Coordinates of C-alpha atoms and ligand atoms in Angstrom, one line a residue:
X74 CA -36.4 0.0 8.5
X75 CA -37.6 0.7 5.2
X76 CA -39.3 4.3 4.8
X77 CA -42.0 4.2 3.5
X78 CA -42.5 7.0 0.3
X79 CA -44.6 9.5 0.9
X80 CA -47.3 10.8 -1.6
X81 CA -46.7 14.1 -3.2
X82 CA -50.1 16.0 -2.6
X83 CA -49.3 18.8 -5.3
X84 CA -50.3 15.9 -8.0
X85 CA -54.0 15.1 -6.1
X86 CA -56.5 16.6 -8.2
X87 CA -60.0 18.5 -6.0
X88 CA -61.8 15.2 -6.4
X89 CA -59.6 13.0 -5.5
X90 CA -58.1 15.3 -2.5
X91 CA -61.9 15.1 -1.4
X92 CA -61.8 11.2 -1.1
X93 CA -58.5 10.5 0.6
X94 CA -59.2 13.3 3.1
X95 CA -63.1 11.2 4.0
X96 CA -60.8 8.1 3.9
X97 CA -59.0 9.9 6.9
X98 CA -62.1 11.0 8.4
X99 CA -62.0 14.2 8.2
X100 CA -65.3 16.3 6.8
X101 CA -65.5 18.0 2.9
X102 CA -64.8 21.4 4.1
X103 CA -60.9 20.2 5.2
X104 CA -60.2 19.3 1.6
X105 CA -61.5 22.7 0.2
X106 CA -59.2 24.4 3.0
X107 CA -56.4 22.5 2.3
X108 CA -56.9 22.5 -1.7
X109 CA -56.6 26.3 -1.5
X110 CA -53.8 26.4 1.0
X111 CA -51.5 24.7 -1.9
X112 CA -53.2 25.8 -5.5
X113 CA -54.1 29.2 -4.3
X114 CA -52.1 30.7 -1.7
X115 CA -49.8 28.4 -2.5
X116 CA -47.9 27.8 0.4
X117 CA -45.1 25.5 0.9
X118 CA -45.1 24.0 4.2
X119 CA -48.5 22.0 6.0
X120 CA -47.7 24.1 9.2
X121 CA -48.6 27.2 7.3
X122 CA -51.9 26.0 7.3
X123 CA -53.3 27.6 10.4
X124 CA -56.6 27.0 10.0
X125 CA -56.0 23.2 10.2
X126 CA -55.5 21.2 14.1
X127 CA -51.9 20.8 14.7
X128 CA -52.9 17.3 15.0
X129 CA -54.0 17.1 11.3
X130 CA -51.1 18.9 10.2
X131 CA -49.3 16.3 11.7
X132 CA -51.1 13.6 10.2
X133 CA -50.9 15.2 6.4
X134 CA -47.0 15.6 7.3
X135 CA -46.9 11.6 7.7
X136 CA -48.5 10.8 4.9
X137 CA -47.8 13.3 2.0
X138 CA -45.1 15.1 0.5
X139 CA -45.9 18.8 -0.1
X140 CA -42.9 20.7 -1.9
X141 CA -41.6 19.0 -4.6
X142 CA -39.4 21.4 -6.0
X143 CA -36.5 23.9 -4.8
X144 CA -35.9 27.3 -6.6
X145 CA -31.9 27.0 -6.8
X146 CA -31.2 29.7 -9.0
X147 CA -32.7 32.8 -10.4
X148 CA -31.1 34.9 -13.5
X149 CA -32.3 38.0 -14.4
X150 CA -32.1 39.3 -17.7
X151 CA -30.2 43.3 -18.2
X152 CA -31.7 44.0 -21.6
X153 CA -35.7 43.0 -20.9
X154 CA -36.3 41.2 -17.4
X155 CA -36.7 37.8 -18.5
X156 CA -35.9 35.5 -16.0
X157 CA -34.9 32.0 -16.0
X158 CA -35.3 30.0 -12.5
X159 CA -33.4 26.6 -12.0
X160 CA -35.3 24.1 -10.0
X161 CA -33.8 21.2 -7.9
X162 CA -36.6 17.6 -7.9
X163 CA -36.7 15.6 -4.5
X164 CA -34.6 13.5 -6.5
X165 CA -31.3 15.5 -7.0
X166 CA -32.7 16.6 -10.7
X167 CA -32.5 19.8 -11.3
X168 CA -35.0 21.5 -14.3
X169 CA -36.0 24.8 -15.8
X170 CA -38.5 27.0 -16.3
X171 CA -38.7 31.0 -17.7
X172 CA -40.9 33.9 -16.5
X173 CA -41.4 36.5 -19.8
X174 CA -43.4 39.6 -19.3
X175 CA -45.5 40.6 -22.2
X176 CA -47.9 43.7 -22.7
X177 CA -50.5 40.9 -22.8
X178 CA -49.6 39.6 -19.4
X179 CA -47.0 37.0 -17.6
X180 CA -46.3 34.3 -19.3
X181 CA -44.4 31.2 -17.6
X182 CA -42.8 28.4 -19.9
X183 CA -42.4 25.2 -17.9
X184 CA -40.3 22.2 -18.6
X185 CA -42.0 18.9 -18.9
X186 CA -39.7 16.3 -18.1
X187 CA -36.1 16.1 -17.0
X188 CA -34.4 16.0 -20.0
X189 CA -35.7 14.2 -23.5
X190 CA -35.6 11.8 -25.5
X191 CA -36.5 13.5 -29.3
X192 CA -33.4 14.2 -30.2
X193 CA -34.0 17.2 -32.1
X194 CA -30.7 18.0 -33.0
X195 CA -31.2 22.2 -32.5
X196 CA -31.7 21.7 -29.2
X197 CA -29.9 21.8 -25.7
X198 CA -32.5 20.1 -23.7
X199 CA -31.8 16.6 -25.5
X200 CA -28.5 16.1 -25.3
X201 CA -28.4 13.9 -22.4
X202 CA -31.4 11.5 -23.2
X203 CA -34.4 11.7 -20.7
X204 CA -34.6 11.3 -17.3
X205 CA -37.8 10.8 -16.0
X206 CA -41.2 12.2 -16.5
X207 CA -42.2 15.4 -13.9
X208 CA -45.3 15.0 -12.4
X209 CA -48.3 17.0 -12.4
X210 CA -47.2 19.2 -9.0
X211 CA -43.7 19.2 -10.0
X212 CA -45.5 20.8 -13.1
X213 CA -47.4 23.3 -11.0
X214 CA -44.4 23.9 -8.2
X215 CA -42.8 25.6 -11.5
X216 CA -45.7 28.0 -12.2
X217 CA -46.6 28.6 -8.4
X218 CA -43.1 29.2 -7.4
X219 CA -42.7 31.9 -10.1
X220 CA -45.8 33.8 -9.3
X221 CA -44.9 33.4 -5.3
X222 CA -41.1 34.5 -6.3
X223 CA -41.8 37.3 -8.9
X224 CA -45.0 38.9 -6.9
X225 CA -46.8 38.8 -10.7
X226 CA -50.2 37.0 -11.2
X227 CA -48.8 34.5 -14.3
X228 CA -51.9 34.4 -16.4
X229 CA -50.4 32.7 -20.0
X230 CA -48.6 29.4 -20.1
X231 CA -46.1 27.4 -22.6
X232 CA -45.3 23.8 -22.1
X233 CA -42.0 24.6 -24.1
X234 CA -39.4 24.2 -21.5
X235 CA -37.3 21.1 -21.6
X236 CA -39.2 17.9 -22.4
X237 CA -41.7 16.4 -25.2
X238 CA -45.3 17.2 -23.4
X239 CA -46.9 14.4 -25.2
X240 CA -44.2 12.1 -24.2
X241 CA -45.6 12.7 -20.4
X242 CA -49.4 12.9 -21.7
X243 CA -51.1 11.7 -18.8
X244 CA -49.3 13.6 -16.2
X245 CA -49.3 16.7 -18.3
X246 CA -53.2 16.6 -19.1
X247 CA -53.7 16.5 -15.2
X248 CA -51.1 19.3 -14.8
X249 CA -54.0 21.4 -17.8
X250 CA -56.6 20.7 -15.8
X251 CA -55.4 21.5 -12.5
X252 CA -53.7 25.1 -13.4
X253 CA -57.5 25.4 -15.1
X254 CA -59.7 24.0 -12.0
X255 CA -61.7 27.2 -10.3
X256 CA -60.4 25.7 -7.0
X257 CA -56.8 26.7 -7.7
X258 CA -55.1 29.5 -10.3
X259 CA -57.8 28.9 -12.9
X260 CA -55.6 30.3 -15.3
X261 CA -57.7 29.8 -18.9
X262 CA -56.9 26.8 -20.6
X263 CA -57.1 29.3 -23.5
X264 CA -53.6 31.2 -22.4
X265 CA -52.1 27.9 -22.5
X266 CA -50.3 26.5 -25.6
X267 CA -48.5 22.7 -25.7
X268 CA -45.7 22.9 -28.0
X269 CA -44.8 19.1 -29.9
X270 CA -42.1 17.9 -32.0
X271 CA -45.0 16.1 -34.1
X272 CA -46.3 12.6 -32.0
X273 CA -49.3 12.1 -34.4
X274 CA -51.5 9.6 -32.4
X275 CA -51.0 12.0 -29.1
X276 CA -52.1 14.8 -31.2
X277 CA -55.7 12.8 -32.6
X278 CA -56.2 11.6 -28.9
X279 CA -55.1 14.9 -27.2
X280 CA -58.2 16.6 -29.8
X281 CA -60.5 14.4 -27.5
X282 CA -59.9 15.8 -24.4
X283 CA -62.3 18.8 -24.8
X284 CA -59.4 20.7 -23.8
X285 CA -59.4 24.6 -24.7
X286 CA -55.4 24.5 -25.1
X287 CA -53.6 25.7 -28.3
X288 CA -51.4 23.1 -29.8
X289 CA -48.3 24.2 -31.3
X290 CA -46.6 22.1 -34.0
X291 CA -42.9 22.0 -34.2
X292 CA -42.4 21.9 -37.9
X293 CA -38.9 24.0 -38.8
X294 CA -38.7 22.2 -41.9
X295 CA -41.1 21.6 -44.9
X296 CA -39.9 18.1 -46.7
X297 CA -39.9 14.8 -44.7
X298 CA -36.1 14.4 -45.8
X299 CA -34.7 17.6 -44.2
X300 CA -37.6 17.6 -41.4
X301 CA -35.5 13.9 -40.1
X302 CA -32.1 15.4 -40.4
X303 CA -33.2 17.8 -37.7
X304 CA -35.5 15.9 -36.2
X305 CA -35.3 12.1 -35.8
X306 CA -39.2 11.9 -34.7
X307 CA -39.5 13.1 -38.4
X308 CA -38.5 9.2 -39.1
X309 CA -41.5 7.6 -37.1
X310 CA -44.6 9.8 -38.4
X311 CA -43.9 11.8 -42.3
X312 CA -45.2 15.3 -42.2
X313 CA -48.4 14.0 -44.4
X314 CA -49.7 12.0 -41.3
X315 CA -48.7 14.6 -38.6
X316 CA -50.6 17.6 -40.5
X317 CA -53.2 15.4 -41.2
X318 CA -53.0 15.1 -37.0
X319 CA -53.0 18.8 -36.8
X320 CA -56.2 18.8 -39.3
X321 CA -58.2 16.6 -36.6
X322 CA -57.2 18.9 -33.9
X323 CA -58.7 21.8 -35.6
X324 CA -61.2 20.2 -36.6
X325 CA -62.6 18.4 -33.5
X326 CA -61.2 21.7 -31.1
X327 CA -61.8 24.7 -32.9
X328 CA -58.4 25.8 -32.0
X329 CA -56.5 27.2 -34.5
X330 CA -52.5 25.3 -34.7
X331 CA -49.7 27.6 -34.6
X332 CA -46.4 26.3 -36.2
X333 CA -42.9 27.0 -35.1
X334 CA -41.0 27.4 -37.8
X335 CA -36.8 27.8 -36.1
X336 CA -35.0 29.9 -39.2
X337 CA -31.5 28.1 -39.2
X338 CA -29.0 29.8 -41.3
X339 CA -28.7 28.3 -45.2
X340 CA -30.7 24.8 -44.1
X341 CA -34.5 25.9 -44.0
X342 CA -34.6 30.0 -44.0
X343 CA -34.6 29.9 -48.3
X344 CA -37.1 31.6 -50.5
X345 CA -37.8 28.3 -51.9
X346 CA -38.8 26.9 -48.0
X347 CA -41.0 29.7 -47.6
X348 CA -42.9 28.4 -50.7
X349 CA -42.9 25.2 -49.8
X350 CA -44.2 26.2 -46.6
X351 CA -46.8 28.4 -47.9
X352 CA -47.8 25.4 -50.0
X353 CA -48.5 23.5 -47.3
X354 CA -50.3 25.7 -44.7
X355 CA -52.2 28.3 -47.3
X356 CA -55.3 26.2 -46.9
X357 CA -55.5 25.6 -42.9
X358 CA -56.5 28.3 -40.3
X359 CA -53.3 28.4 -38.4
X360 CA -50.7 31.1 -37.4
X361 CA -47.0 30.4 -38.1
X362 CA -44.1 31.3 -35.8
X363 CA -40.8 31.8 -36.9
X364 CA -38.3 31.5 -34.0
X365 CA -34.8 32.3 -35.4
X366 CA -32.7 29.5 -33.6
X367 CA -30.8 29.6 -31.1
X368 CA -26.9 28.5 -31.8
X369 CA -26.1 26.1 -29.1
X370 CA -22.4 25.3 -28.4
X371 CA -22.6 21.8 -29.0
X372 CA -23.7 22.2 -32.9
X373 CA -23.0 24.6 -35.1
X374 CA -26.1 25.9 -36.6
X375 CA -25.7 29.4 -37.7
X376 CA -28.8 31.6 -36.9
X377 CA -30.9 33.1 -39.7
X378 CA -29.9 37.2 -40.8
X379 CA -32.4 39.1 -39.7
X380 CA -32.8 40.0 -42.7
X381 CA -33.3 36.9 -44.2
X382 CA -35.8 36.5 -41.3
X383 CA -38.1 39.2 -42.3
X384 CA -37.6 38.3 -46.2
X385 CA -38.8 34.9 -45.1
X386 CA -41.9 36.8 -42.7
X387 CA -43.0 39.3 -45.9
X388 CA -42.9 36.3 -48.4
X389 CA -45.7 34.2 -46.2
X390 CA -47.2 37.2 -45.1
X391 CA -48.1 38.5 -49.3
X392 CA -50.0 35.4 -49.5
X393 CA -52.1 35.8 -46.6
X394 CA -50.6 34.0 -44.1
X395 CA -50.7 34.6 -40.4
X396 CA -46.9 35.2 -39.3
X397 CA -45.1 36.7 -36.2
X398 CA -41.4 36.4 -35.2
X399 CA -40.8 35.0 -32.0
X400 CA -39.4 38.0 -29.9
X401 CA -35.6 36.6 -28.4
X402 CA -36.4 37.3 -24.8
X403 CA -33.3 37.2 -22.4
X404 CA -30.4 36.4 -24.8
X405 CA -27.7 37.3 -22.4
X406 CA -29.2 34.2 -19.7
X407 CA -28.9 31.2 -21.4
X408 CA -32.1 31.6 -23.0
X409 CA -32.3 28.8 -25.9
X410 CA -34.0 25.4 -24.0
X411 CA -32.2 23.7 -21.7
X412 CA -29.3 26.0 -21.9
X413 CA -29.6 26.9 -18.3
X414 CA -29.9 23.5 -16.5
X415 CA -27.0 22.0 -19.2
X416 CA -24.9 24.3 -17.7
X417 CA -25.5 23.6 -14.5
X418 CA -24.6 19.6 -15.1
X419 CA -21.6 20.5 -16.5
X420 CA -20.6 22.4 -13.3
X421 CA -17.8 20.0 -11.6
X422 CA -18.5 18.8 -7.9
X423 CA -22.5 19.9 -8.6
X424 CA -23.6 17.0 -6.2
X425 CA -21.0 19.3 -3.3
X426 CA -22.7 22.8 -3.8
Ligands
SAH724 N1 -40.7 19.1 -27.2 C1 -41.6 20.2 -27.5 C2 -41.6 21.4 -26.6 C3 -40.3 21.9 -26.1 S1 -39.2 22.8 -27.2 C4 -41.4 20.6 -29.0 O1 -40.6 20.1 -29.7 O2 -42.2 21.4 -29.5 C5 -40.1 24.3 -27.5 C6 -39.7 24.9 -28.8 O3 -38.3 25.4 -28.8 C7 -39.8 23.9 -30.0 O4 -40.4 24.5 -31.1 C8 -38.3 23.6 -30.2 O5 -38.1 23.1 -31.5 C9 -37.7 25.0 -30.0 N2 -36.2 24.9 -29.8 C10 -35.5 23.9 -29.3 N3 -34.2 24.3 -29.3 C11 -34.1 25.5 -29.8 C12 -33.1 26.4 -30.1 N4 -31.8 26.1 -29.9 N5 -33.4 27.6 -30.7 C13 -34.7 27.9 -31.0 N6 -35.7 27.1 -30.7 C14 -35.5 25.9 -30.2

């Protein structure tokens, strides 16, 4: 007999949890009860919902799916607490996600697919192609697992975990607007930043959504010929049409773009990059940050000085420009993307353990 797959209730937005529960018969007030069982007490099991009839229970069991992912493995970092949680899908995947505490709150940075497929060639998360898309709940399993785990209320969010967010737009829009909804976390779509490697035509149609989000362009380089030697995207849209992209964004949203700018040792961390990156963001309200890069052991990119890092900060910030340096949080755990779950596939006889 064929099983038949179940659907995974995590991914149901309020409204639409509202129709399929009348579809079973069952009166508005179940769907508000069982919408705040799994957004905001966030439980992981349909028999913890006690204020539900067994029978019920039993009939949401048949139907739906409610735990889509498994915390596998927790690291804690020694020198600032950072710590980096390795999820395993229904699927056998396994992805990553990283809880930072700031003086500004807890902030949670979630992957977005399993695996990618941009290529960047900095960057761990890429190296085996992608996967699959994650779905909106296996989006939120990340966040609500962490704050379940950790005991700490996460109130900001980055989409810079492994994956391209854009590249899973619809799934990760629904993921926005779920954390967001008053009937779950409602964590402000203001504390929430998408991070892109630059897809041009997601950027103009993500401006539409009337989103409060703050988009963060991936730039790391300021000419179109060493932006495609680091990132292959750079080959589909040129800087001109991706900052013209950013321009809508600000434009349409009011938000003001941040750009990552990752410092990599003698290939974009020059005085003359820092002009030429002055040159091209003097004019727009933005604020840049510079992220000195991460060496990962399958290229060997060399990692900005720090002082070369600050020479490069002072020389934006005398002409104005908004500039912080990404803080390196948990260095001794694996902490560049995809670090932790690439080490993890590389583990022989992972399937056994
Ligand atoms: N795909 C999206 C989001 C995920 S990556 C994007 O490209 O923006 C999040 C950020 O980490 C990006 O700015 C990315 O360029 C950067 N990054 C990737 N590998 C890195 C590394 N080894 N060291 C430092 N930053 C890295």
């Amino acid at each position: 007999m064929k099983t038949i797959e179940k659907k995974e209730i995590k991914s149901i937005s309020f409204n639409q949890l509202k129709k399929e529960l009348e579809e079973m018969g069952e009166k508005e007030f179940r769907s508000k009860q069982i919408y705040e069982w799994i957004h905001v007490k966030l439980i992981d099991s349909f028999d913890e919902m006690t204020n539900l009839s067994k029978d019920l229970r039993e009939r949401l069991k048949e139907r739906y799916e409610l735990s889509p992912l498994k915390m596998l493995e927790v690291q804690t970092s020694k020198v600032d607490g950072t710590q980096k949680f390795l999820f395993g899908c229904s699927d056998g995947h396994v992805v990553e996600s990283v809880l930072m505490g700031y003086h500004h709150g807890n902030s949670v940075c979630i992957s977005s697919q399993v695996g990618c497929r941009m290529g960047c060639t900095f960057c761990a998360s890429t190296i085996g192609g992608l996967t699959r898309n994650l779905s909106p709940g296996e989006m939120l399993s990340q966040v609500y697992q962490i704050q379940k785990y950790s005991g700490k209320r996460v109130s900001n969010l980055v989409l810079m975990g492994t994956g391209e967010p854009l590249d899973n737009y619809d799934h990760v829009i629904q993921f926005v607007q779920m954390l967001s909804d008053q009937h779950g976390l409602h964590i402000s779509q203001r504390n929430m930043t998408v991070s892109t490697c630059g897809l041009a035509p997601k950027i103009r149609e993500l401006a539409k959504e009337g989103l409060q989000i703050t988009l963060a362009l991936s730039l790391h380089a300021t000419t179109d010929e060493k932006r495609r030697k680091l990132m292959p995207i750079a080959k589909r849209y040129d800087l001109k049409e991706i900052l013209e992209a950013c321009d809508f964004y600000f434009e349409t949203t009011g938000r003001r773009m941040t750009f990552e700018y990752g410092l990599v040792a003698g290939v974009n961390d020059r005085s003359e990059d820092a002009e030429e990156l002055i040159r091209l963001v003097k004019h727009k309200n933005c604020h840049i940050n510079l992220i000195p890069i991460n060496p990962i052991k399958e290229r060997d990119y060399v990692q900005s000085t720090k002082s070369d890092v600050e020479k490069f900060k002072n020389k934006l910030e005398k002409c104005g420009i908004n500039v912080t340096i990404r803080r390196e949080m948990g260095r001794d755990i694996d902490g560049a993307c995809g670090q932790l779950r690439k080490r993890y596939m590389d583990l022989p006889l992972k399937g056994e353990q």
